[in-house]
Coordinates of C-alpha atoms and ligand atoms in Angstrom, one line a residue:
Chain A
M1477 CA -58.6 -50.4 -72.8
T1478 CA -57.0 -53.8 -73.4
A1479 CA -54.6 -55.2 -70.9
P1480 CA -51.2 -53.9 -71.5
E1481 CA -48.6 -55.9 -73.4
V1482 CA -46.3 -57.4 -70.7
L1483 CA -42.6 -57.8 -71.0
D1484 CA -41.4 -60.1 -68.2
C1485 CA -37.8 -59.1 -67.3
R1486 CA -37.9 -60.4 -63.8
G1487 CA -34.6 -61.9 -62.7
R1488 CA -32.7 -60.0 -65.4
R1489 CA -30.1 -57.5 -64.5
C1490 CA -29.9 -54.0 -65.9
P1491 CA -29.4 -53.1 -68.7
L1492 CA -31.3 -56.2 -70.0
P1493 CA -34.8 -54.8 -69.2
V1494 CA -34.0 -51.6 -71.0
I1495 CA -32.7 -53.6 -74.0
A1496 CA -35.8 -55.8 -74.0
L1497 CA -38.0 -52.7 -74.1
A1498 CA -35.9 -51.1 -76.9
R1499 CA -36.3 -54.3 -78.9
R1500 CA -40.1 -54.7 -78.3
L1501 CA -41.5 -51.2 -78.5
P1502 CA -40.8 -50.6 -82.2
E1503 CA -42.7 -53.8 -83.1
L1504 CA -45.9 -52.4 -81.6
P1505 CA -48.2 -49.7 -83.0
V1506 CA -47.7 -46.1 -81.8
G1507 CA -50.0 -45.6 -78.8
T1508 CA -49.5 -49.1 -77.4
L1509 CA -48.9 -49.4 -73.6
V1510 CA -46.2 -51.9 -72.5
R1511 CA -45.7 -53.0 -68.9
V1512 CA -42.2 -54.0 -68.1
L1513 CA -41.9 -56.3 -65.1
A1514 CA -38.4 -55.9 -63.7
D1515 CA -37.0 -56.5 -60.2
D1516 CA -33.5 -55.1 -60.7
P1517 CA -33.5 -51.9 -58.7
A1518 CA -31.8 -50.0 -61.5
A1519 CA -34.9 -50.5 -63.7
A1520 CA -36.7 -47.8 -61.8
V1521 CA -34.0 -45.3 -62.8
D1522 CA -33.1 -46.6 -66.3
L1523 CA -36.5 -47.2 -67.8
P1524 CA -37.7 -43.6 -67.3
A1525 CA -34.3 -42.3 -68.4
W1526 CA -34.5 -44.4 -71.6
C1527 CA -38.0 -43.0 -72.4
R1528 CA -36.7 -39.5 -72.0
L1529 CA -33.7 -40.2 -74.3
R1530 CA -35.9 -41.9 -76.9
G1531 CA -38.9 -39.6 -76.8
Q1532 CA -41.2 -42.3 -75.5
E1533 CA -43.7 -41.8 -72.7
F1534 CA -43.0 -43.2 -69.2
V1535 CA -46.4 -43.6 -67.7
G1536 CA -45.5 -44.7 -64.3
Q1537 CA -44.6 -47.5 -61.9
V1538 CA -47.2 -50.0 -60.7
D1539 CA -46.4 -52.4 -58.0
G1540 CA -48.5 -55.5 -58.4
P1541 CA -48.5 -59.1 -57.2
D1542 CA -45.8 -59.7 -59.9
G1543 CA -43.5 -57.2 -58.3
P1544 CA -42.6 -53.8 -59.7
G1545 CA -44.0 -53.0 -63.2
F1546 CA -43.2 -50.0 -65.3
D1547 CA -45.7 -48.7 -67.9
V1548 CA -44.4 -47.2 -71.1
R1549 CA -46.4 -45.9 -74.1
R1550 CA -45.0 -45.9 -77.6
R1551 CA -45.2 -42.3 -78.8
R1552 CA -43.2 -42.3 -82.0
Chain B
M658 CA 0.5 -55.3 -77.0
N659 CA 0.3 -54.0 -73.5
A660 CA -1.1 -50.5 -73.4
S661 CA 0.7 -48.1 -71.0
P662 CA -1.5 -47.5 -68.0
V663 CA -3.6 -44.3 -67.8
Y664 CA -4.9 -43.5 -64.3
L665 CA -8.2 -41.6 -64.5
D666 CA -9.7 -42.1 -61.0
A667 CA -8.3 -39.2 -59.0
A668 CA -11.7 -38.7 -57.4
S669 CA -11.2 -42.0 -55.6
A670 CA -7.6 -41.4 -54.8
A671 CA -5.2 -38.9 -56.5
P672 CA -1.6 -40.1 -57.1
L673 CA 0.6 -39.1 -54.2
H674 CA 1.9 -35.5 -54.7
P675 CA 5.8 -35.4 -54.7
V676 CA 5.6 -33.0 -51.7
A677 CA 3.6 -35.5 -49.8
R678 CA 6.1 -38.2 -50.5
Q679 CA 9.0 -36.0 -49.3
A680 CA 7.2 -34.9 -46.2
L681 CA 6.0 -38.4 -45.4
L682 CA 9.6 -39.8 -45.5
A683 CA 11.0 -37.0 -43.4
A684 CA 8.2 -37.3 -40.8
L685 CA 8.7 -41.1 -40.6
D686 CA 12.1 -40.4 -39.2
D687 CA 11.2 -37.4 -37.2
G688 CA 7.5 -37.7 -36.2
W689 CA 7.0 -41.2 -34.7
A690 CA 6.9 -40.2 -31.0
D691 CA 3.7 -39.5 -29.1
P692 CA 3.2 -35.8 -29.4
Q693 CA 1.6 -35.7 -25.9
R694 CA 4.7 -36.8 -24.0
L695 CA 7.3 -34.6 -22.3
Y696 CA 10.6 -35.5 -23.8
A697 CA 12.6 -34.2 -26.7
P698 CA 11.3 -36.6 -29.5
A699 CA 7.7 -36.0 -28.3
R700 CA 8.3 -32.2 -28.5
R701 CA 9.6 -32.6 -32.0
A702 CA 6.4 -34.6 -32.9
R703 CA 4.3 -31.9 -31.2
Q704 CA 6.0 -29.3 -33.3
L705 CA 5.3 -31.2 -36.5
L706 CA 1.7 -31.7 -35.6
D707 CA 1.2 -28.0 -34.7
A708 CA 2.9 -26.9 -37.9
A709 CA 0.8 -29.2 -40.0
R710 CA -2.4 -27.9 -38.3
E711 CA -1.3 -24.3 -38.9
A712 CA -0.4 -25.0 -42.5
A713 CA -3.7 -26.7 -43.2
A714 CA -5.7 -24.0 -41.4
A715 CA -3.9 -21.3 -43.3
T716 CA -4.7 -22.9 -46.6
L717 CA -8.4 -23.2 -45.7
G718 CA -8.5 -19.7 -44.1
V719 CA -9.5 -20.9 -40.7
R720 CA -8.0 -20.8 -37.2
P721 CA -5.7 -23.7 -36.2
D722 CA -7.8 -24.5 -33.2
E723 CA -10.9 -25.0 -35.5
L724 CA -9.2 -27.8 -37.4
S725 CA -8.8 -31.4 -36.4
F726 CA -7.2 -34.3 -38.2
T727 CA -9.2 -37.5 -38.5
P728 CA -8.4 -41.0 -39.8
S729 CA -10.3 -40.5 -43.1
G730 CA -12.8 -38.3 -44.9
T731 CA -15.4 -40.8 -43.9
A732 CA -14.6 -40.5 -40.2
A733 CA -14.6 -36.7 -40.5
A734 CA -18.1 -36.9 -42.2
H735 CA -19.4 -39.1 -39.4
S736 CA -18.1 -36.7 -36.8
A737 CA -19.5 -33.7 -38.6
V738 CA -23.0 -35.1 -38.9
L739 CA -23.3 -36.9 -35.6
G740 CA -21.4 -34.2 -33.6
G741 CA -23.4 -31.4 -35.3
L742 CA -26.6 -33.1 -34.3
A743 CA -25.5 -33.9 -30.8
G744 CA -24.5 -30.3 -30.2
R745 CA -28.0 -29.0 -31.1
R746 CA -30.1 -31.8 -29.6
R747 CA -31.9 -29.2 -27.4
V748 CA -33.1 -27.4 -30.6
G749 CA -34.4 -30.6 -32.2
S750 CA -33.3 -33.8 -34.0
G751 CA -34.0 -32.8 -37.6
L752 CA -31.2 -33.3 -40.2
V753 CA -31.6 -31.8 -43.7
H754 CA -29.3 -33.2 -46.4
S755 CA -29.2 -33.3 -50.2
A756 CA -30.2 -36.5 -51.9
I757 CA -26.7 -36.8 -53.4
E758 CA -24.5 -36.7 -50.3
H759 CA -21.6 -39.1 -50.1
S760 CA -22.5 -42.5 -48.5
A761 CA -20.5 -41.5 -45.4
V762 CA -23.0 -38.7 -44.7
L763 CA -26.0 -40.8 -45.6
H764 CA -24.9 -43.7 -43.4
A765 CA -24.4 -41.2 -40.5
A766 CA -27.9 -40.0 -41.2
E767 CA -29.2 -43.5 -41.1
R768 CA -27.6 -44.0 -37.7
H769 CA -29.3 -40.8 -36.5
V770 CA -32.7 -41.9 -37.8
A771 CA -32.2 -45.4 -36.2
G772 CA -31.7 -43.5 -32.9
G773 CA -35.0 -41.7 -33.2
G774 CA -34.0 -38.6 -35.2
T775 CA -35.4 -37.5 -38.5
A776 CA -33.7 -36.8 -41.8
T777 CA -35.1 -34.9 -44.8
S778 CA -33.6 -35.5 -48.2
I779 CA -33.7 -32.6 -50.6
P780 CA -34.1 -33.5 -54.3
V781 CA -31.8 -32.4 -57.1
D782 CA -32.5 -31.5 -60.7
R783 CA -31.3 -33.4 -63.8
V784 CA -27.8 -31.9 -63.6
G785 CA -27.6 -32.7 -59.9
R786 CA -28.2 -29.3 -58.3
I787 CA -30.3 -29.0 -55.1
D788 CA -33.8 -27.5 -55.2
L789 CA -33.0 -24.3 -53.2
D790 CA -36.7 -23.6 -52.4
A791 CA -37.1 -27.1 -50.9
W792 CA -33.8 -26.7 -49.1
S793 CA -34.8 -23.3 -47.6
A794 CA -38.2 -24.6 -46.5
A795 CA -36.6 -27.6 -44.8
V796 CA -34.0 -25.8 -42.9
R797 CA -36.6 -23.3 -41.7
A798 CA -38.8 -26.1 -40.3
P799 CA -39.0 -26.2 -36.5
G800 CA -36.7 -28.8 -35.0
T801 CA -34.0 -28.6 -37.7
A802 CA -30.7 -29.1 -36.0
L803 CA -28.2 -29.4 -38.8
A804 CA -28.1 -29.2 -42.6
A805 CA -25.6 -31.1 -44.7
L806 CA -24.6 -30.2 -48.3
I807 CA -21.8 -31.7 -50.4
A808 CA -19.7 -28.9 -52.0
A809 CA -19.4 -30.8 -55.3
S810 CA -20.6 -34.2 -56.3
H811 CA -18.0 -36.9 -56.2
E812 CA -20.0 -38.8 -58.8
V813 CA -20.9 -36.2 -61.4
G814 CA -18.9 -33.1 -60.5
T815 CA -21.8 -30.6 -60.2
T816 CA -21.0 -27.9 -57.6
Q817 CA -23.7 -26.9 -55.2
P818 CA -24.9 -23.3 -54.4
I819 CA -23.1 -23.3 -51.0
A820 CA -23.4 -19.5 -50.5
E821 CA -27.2 -19.5 -51.2
A822 CA -27.8 -22.7 -49.1
G823 CA -25.7 -21.2 -46.3
A824 CA -27.6 -18.0 -46.4
A825 CA -30.9 -19.9 -45.9
C826 CA -29.3 -21.7 -43.0
A827 CA -28.0 -18.5 -41.5
T828 CA -31.5 -17.0 -41.7
A829 CA -32.9 -20.0 -39.9
G830 CA -30.1 -20.2 -37.4
V831 CA -29.1 -23.7 -38.5
P832 CA -25.4 -24.6 -38.9
L833 CA -24.4 -25.8 -42.4
Y834 CA -22.0 -28.8 -42.7
V835 CA -20.2 -28.9 -46.1
D836 CA -18.5 -32.1 -47.3
A837 CA -15.8 -30.6 -49.4
A838 CA -13.8 -33.7 -50.0
Q839 CA -13.8 -33.2 -53.8
V840 CA -13.1 -29.4 -53.6
V841 CA -10.4 -28.8 -51.0
G842 CA -7.0 -28.6 -52.8
H843 CA -8.8 -28.2 -56.2
A844 CA -10.8 -25.0 -55.9
P845 CA -11.7 -22.4 -53.2
V846 CA -14.5 -23.5 -50.9
P847 CA -17.3 -20.9 -50.8
A848 CA -18.1 -19.3 -47.4
G849 CA -21.2 -19.8 -45.5
W850 CA -20.5 -23.1 -43.6
S851 CA -20.1 -23.9 -39.9
V852 CA -18.6 -27.4 -40.2
L853 CA -16.4 -28.6 -43.1
T854 CA -14.7 -31.9 -43.9
A855 CA -12.1 -33.0 -46.4
S856 CA -10.0 -36.0 -47.3
A857 CA -6.2 -35.9 -48.0
H858 CA -6.1 -38.7 -50.7
K859 CA -8.3 -36.6 -52.9
W860 CA -5.7 -33.8 -53.2
G861 CA -2.6 -35.9 -53.5
G862 CA -2.0 -36.5 -49.8
P863 CA -1.7 -40.0 -48.3
P864 CA -4.8 -42.1 -47.7
G865 CA -6.1 -42.2 -44.2
V866 CA -6.1 -38.5 -43.3
G867 CA -9.3 -36.4 -43.1
L868 CA -10.0 -32.9 -42.0
L869 CA -12.8 -31.8 -39.7
V870 CA -13.2 -28.0 -39.3
V871 CA -15.7 -26.6 -36.7
R872 CA -16.0 -22.8 -36.8
K873 CA -15.8 -21.0 -33.5
G874 CA -19.3 -20.5 -32.0
T875 CA -20.7 -23.7 -33.6
R876 CA -22.5 -26.0 -31.3
W877 CA -20.7 -29.3 -31.9
E878 CA -20.4 -32.1 -29.4
S879 CA -18.2 -35.2 -29.9
P880 CA -20.3 -38.2 -30.6
W881 CA -17.4 -40.5 -29.6
P882 CA -16.3 -41.6 -26.2
M883 CA -14.2 -39.0 -24.4
D884 CA -10.6 -38.4 -25.7
E885 CA -8.6 -35.3 -25.4
R886 CA -6.6 -35.4 -28.6
E887 CA -7.4 -33.1 -31.6
S888 CA -9.4 -30.7 -29.4
G889 CA -11.6 -33.6 -28.3
R890 CA -12.9 -34.1 -31.8
T891 CA -10.9 -37.2 -32.9
P892 CA -10.4 -40.1 -30.6
G893 CA -7.1 -41.9 -30.8
V894 CA -3.7 -40.9 -31.9
V895 CA -3.4 -39.4 -35.4
N896 CA -1.0 -40.9 -38.0
L897 CA 1.4 -38.0 -37.6
P898 CA 3.7 -38.8 -40.7
A899 CA 0.6 -39.0 -42.9
V900 CA -0.9 -35.8 -41.3
V901 CA 2.4 -33.9 -42.0
A902 CA 2.4 -35.2 -45.6
A903 CA -1.3 -34.2 -46.0
A904 CA -0.8 -30.7 -44.8
A905 CA 2.3 -30.1 -46.9
S906 CA 0.7 -31.5 -50.0
L907 CA -2.5 -29.5 -49.4
R908 CA -0.5 -26.3 -49.4
A909 CA 1.3 -27.3 -52.6
A910 CA -2.0 -28.5 -54.3
A911 CA -3.8 -25.3 -53.3
A912 CA -1.0 -23.1 -54.5
D913 CA -1.3 -24.2 -58.1
A914 CA -4.9 -25.2 -58.0
A915 CA -6.1 -22.4 -60.3
A916 CA -3.6 -23.1 -63.1
R917 CA -4.0 -26.9 -62.8
G918 CA -7.8 -26.6 -62.6
A919 CA -7.9 -24.4 -65.8
R920 CA -5.8 -27.0 -67.7
L921 CA -7.8 -29.9 -66.4
A922 CA -11.1 -28.1 -67.1
R923 CA -10.1 -27.7 -70.7
L924 CA -9.4 -31.4 -70.9
V925 CA -12.7 -32.2 -69.3
D926 CA -14.5 -29.9 -71.8
R927 CA -12.8 -31.9 -74.6
I928 CA -13.9 -35.2 -73.1
R929 CA -17.5 -33.9 -72.6
A930 CA -17.7 -32.7 -76.2
R931 CA -15.9 -35.6 -77.9
V932 CA -17.7 -38.4 -75.9
A933 CA -21.1 -36.8 -76.8
T934 CA -20.3 -36.7 -80.5
E935 CA -18.1 -39.8 -81.0
V936 CA -19.9 -42.4 -78.9
P937 CA -23.5 -43.0 -80.1
D938 CA -26.3 -43.1 -77.5
V939 CA -24.3 -41.7 -74.6
E940 CA -25.6 -39.3 -71.9
V941 CA -22.9 -37.0 -70.5
V942 CA -24.3 -36.1 -67.0
G943 CA -23.7 -33.3 -64.5
D944 CA -23.6 -29.5 -65.0
P945 CA -21.4 -28.5 -68.0
E946 CA -20.4 -25.3 -66.3
D947 CA -20.8 -25.2 -62.6
R948 CA -18.7 -28.2 -61.9
L949 CA -15.4 -29.5 -60.6
P950 CA -12.5 -28.8 -63.0
H951 CA -11.2 -32.4 -63.1
L952 CA -14.2 -34.7 -63.2
V953 CA -16.7 -35.9 -65.9
T954 CA -19.2 -38.7 -66.0
F955 CA -21.2 -40.3 -68.8
S956 CA -23.4 -43.3 -69.3
C957 CA -23.5 -45.5 -72.4
L958 CA -26.9 -46.9 -73.3
Y959 CA -27.3 -50.7 -73.3
V960 CA -23.8 -51.3 -72.0
D961 CA -23.1 -53.2 -68.9
G962 CA -21.0 -51.0 -66.6
E963 CA -18.9 -53.8 -65.2
A964 CA -18.1 -55.1 -68.6
L965 CA -17.1 -51.6 -69.7
L966 CA -14.8 -51.1 -66.7
H967 CA -13.1 -54.4 -67.4
A968 CA -12.7 -53.6 -71.1
L969 CA -11.2 -50.2 -70.2
D970 CA -8.9 -51.8 -67.6
R971 CA -7.7 -54.3 -70.3
R972 CA -6.7 -51.3 -72.4
G973 CA -4.9 -49.7 -69.4
F974 CA -7.5 -47.2 -68.3
A975 CA -8.4 -46.9 -64.6
V976 CA -11.8 -45.3 -64.2
S977 CA -14.7 -45.7 -61.8
S978 CA -18.5 -46.2 -62.2
G979 CA -21.7 -45.7 -60.4
S980 CA -23.5 -48.5 -62.2
S981 CA -25.2 -51.0 -59.9
C982 CA -23.4 -54.0 -61.2
T983 CA -20.1 -52.4 -60.2
S984 CA -21.2 -51.8 -56.6
S985 CA -21.3 -54.2 -53.8
T986 CA -25.0 -53.5 -53.1
L987 CA -26.2 -54.1 -56.7
R988 CA -28.1 -50.8 -56.3
P989 CA -27.6 -48.1 -58.9
S990 CA -25.8 -45.0 -57.7
H991 CA -28.2 -43.0 -55.5
V992 CA -26.7 -39.9 -57.1
L993 CA -27.6 -40.9 -60.7
A994 CA -31.0 -42.1 -59.4
A995 CA -31.7 -38.8 -57.7
M996 CA -30.8 -37.0 -61.0
G997 CA -33.0 -39.3 -63.0
V998 CA -30.2 -40.1 -65.5
L999 CA -29.2 -43.4 -67.0
S1000 CA -27.4 -45.4 -64.4
H1001 CA -26.0 -48.4 -66.4
G1002 CA -22.9 -48.2 -68.6
N1003 CA -21.7 -45.4 -66.3
V1004 CA -18.1 -44.1 -66.3
R1005 CA -16.5 -41.5 -64.1
V1006 CA -13.3 -40.0 -65.4
S1007 CA -11.3 -37.8 -63.0
L1008 CA -8.0 -36.2 -63.9
H1009 CA -5.0 -35.1 -61.7
Q1010 CA -1.9 -33.1 -62.1
D1011 CA 0.0 -35.9 -63.9
T1012 CA -2.8 -36.3 -66.5
T1013 CA -1.5 -35.3 -69.9
E1014 CA -3.3 -34.3 -73.0
A1015 CA -1.9 -37.4 -74.7
D1016 CA -3.6 -39.6 -71.9
V1017 CA -6.9 -38.0 -72.6
E1018 CA -6.4 -38.3 -76.4
R1019 CA -5.7 -42.0 -76.1
F1020 CA -8.8 -42.5 -74.0
L1021 CA -10.9 -40.6 -76.5
T1022 CA -9.5 -42.5 -79.4
E1023 CA -10.0 -45.9 -77.9
L1024 CA -13.4 -45.4 -76.1
P1025 CA -15.7 -45.4 -79.1
G1026 CA -14.3 -48.7 -80.3
I1027 CA -14.5 -50.3 -76.9
V1028 CA -18.1 -49.3 -76.5
A1029 CA -19.0 -50.4 -80.0
A1030 CA -17.4 -53.8 -79.4
L1031 CA -19.4 -54.3 -76.2
R1032 CA -22.6 -53.4 -78.0
A1033 CA -21.8 -55.7 -80.9
E1034 CA -21.2 -58.5 -78.4
A1035 CA -24.4 -57.8 -76.6
G1036 CA -26.4 -57.6 -79.9
V1037 CA -27.7 -54.2 -79.2
V1038 CA -26.3 -52.2 -82.1
G1039 CA -29.0 -50.0 -83.8
L1040 CA -31.6 -50.3 -81.0
Ligands
LIG1104 C1 -17.5 -36.3 -51.3 C2 -16.8 -37.3 -50.5 N1 -16.9 -37.4 -49.1 C3 -16.3 -38.2 -48.4 C4 -15.4 -39.2 -48.9 C5 -14.7 -40.1 -47.9 O1 -13.4 -39.9 -47.8 P1 -12.3 -41.1 -47.4 O2 -12.1 -41.8 -48.7 O3 -11.1 -40.3 -47.0 O4 -13.0 -41.9 -46.3 C6 -15.2 -39.2 -50.2 C7 -14.3 -40.2 -50.9 O5 -14.7 -41.3 -51.2 C8 -15.9 -38.2 -51.1 O6 -15.7 -38.2 -52.4

């Protein structure tokens, strides 16, 4: 598997990380994994909620050296 | 053009009930003396305090000596949690609470944990109702001293299964504390609790009066330094004129709660339905049926909550929000987070006895345009 596409939203307040994801995901092929780096605490709530509302897959949260990351796969 | 103001934040503070105003003014003249003293004005104050206690107790269906007035709903919640735990410290130091308690309860829980106690948070489902199996297992666990459950969510309106949660507590021999701040004066409180708190400014009483009810036989011990007032449950003199106004307005609010609730519930139904169909990309949260009659919450995708509150305020609408950017902590509402629903662009609308159908219609007419304008400004249309 290739390294996931990364969307760096660190330092950006919600809802900006959700908006960035909503812009980027449709540009990528179905099946692509995107990692959203976001340090606004609301991202942990809003990214999974957005996936549920939009029928996309929230894969999980991965906390790396870059801070919290949120993996999302384009499903449709 | 200046829009006429529409106040839709009764869950923060309901407008003062006319009965509260009358009683407050009368008690300012008549109830300023210290009720503990032994002269005529003090006896008059004592009578007013006793009558207020009897009226509030009768409205709640409890004994007057079980009810104490407190300086706020928050102070009452602190006393309920810390006193309930102190009274049962021989049994253990475990506190069980839902994940969506009011911050007053959660902050008291933090204090308890900082002092070496434990706290178990019970998750809720997507509409904000507790997981009863997890609740029952937690209250049965050895060392559980107290369980705390909010009667209905101040943020999303979902009512909790108090009777079932109370039955689980009774089986385990654990007292149940119910924070009924959003229910008292609006709807009957289900039975099954040992300790209950409420807050007068949520039913149209003045701010700065809370109720703490401790049922007979409940082990409760004051967590505060010794003071004899209010059966030893509330230190310091109570604000008697406000207490008198709180009790009088509670009786008045409870007397027509059923009719008012039915009217407001229909308006809330209308808001739920119209917001869902007329505002694109909106999530209406909370249980559509088992809920408070007067409160509804929704979140607008891609919209900044603070910008939305300001835009609504400019059009004369006073509402509140659980979005992180509208809170002092910059954290999203722990209630919305626990439910796993969208936390940005969040609006809580709560109605009261003066809310008219025209107020709600104006809100519903203006909201879609306000949200659309914010989305256009942010360049998020069509995402
Ligand atoms: C459920 C709940 N509990 C407690 C409180 C605290 O009450 P008060 O505002 O009187 O301190 C409130 C009000 O914010 C509330 O909604």
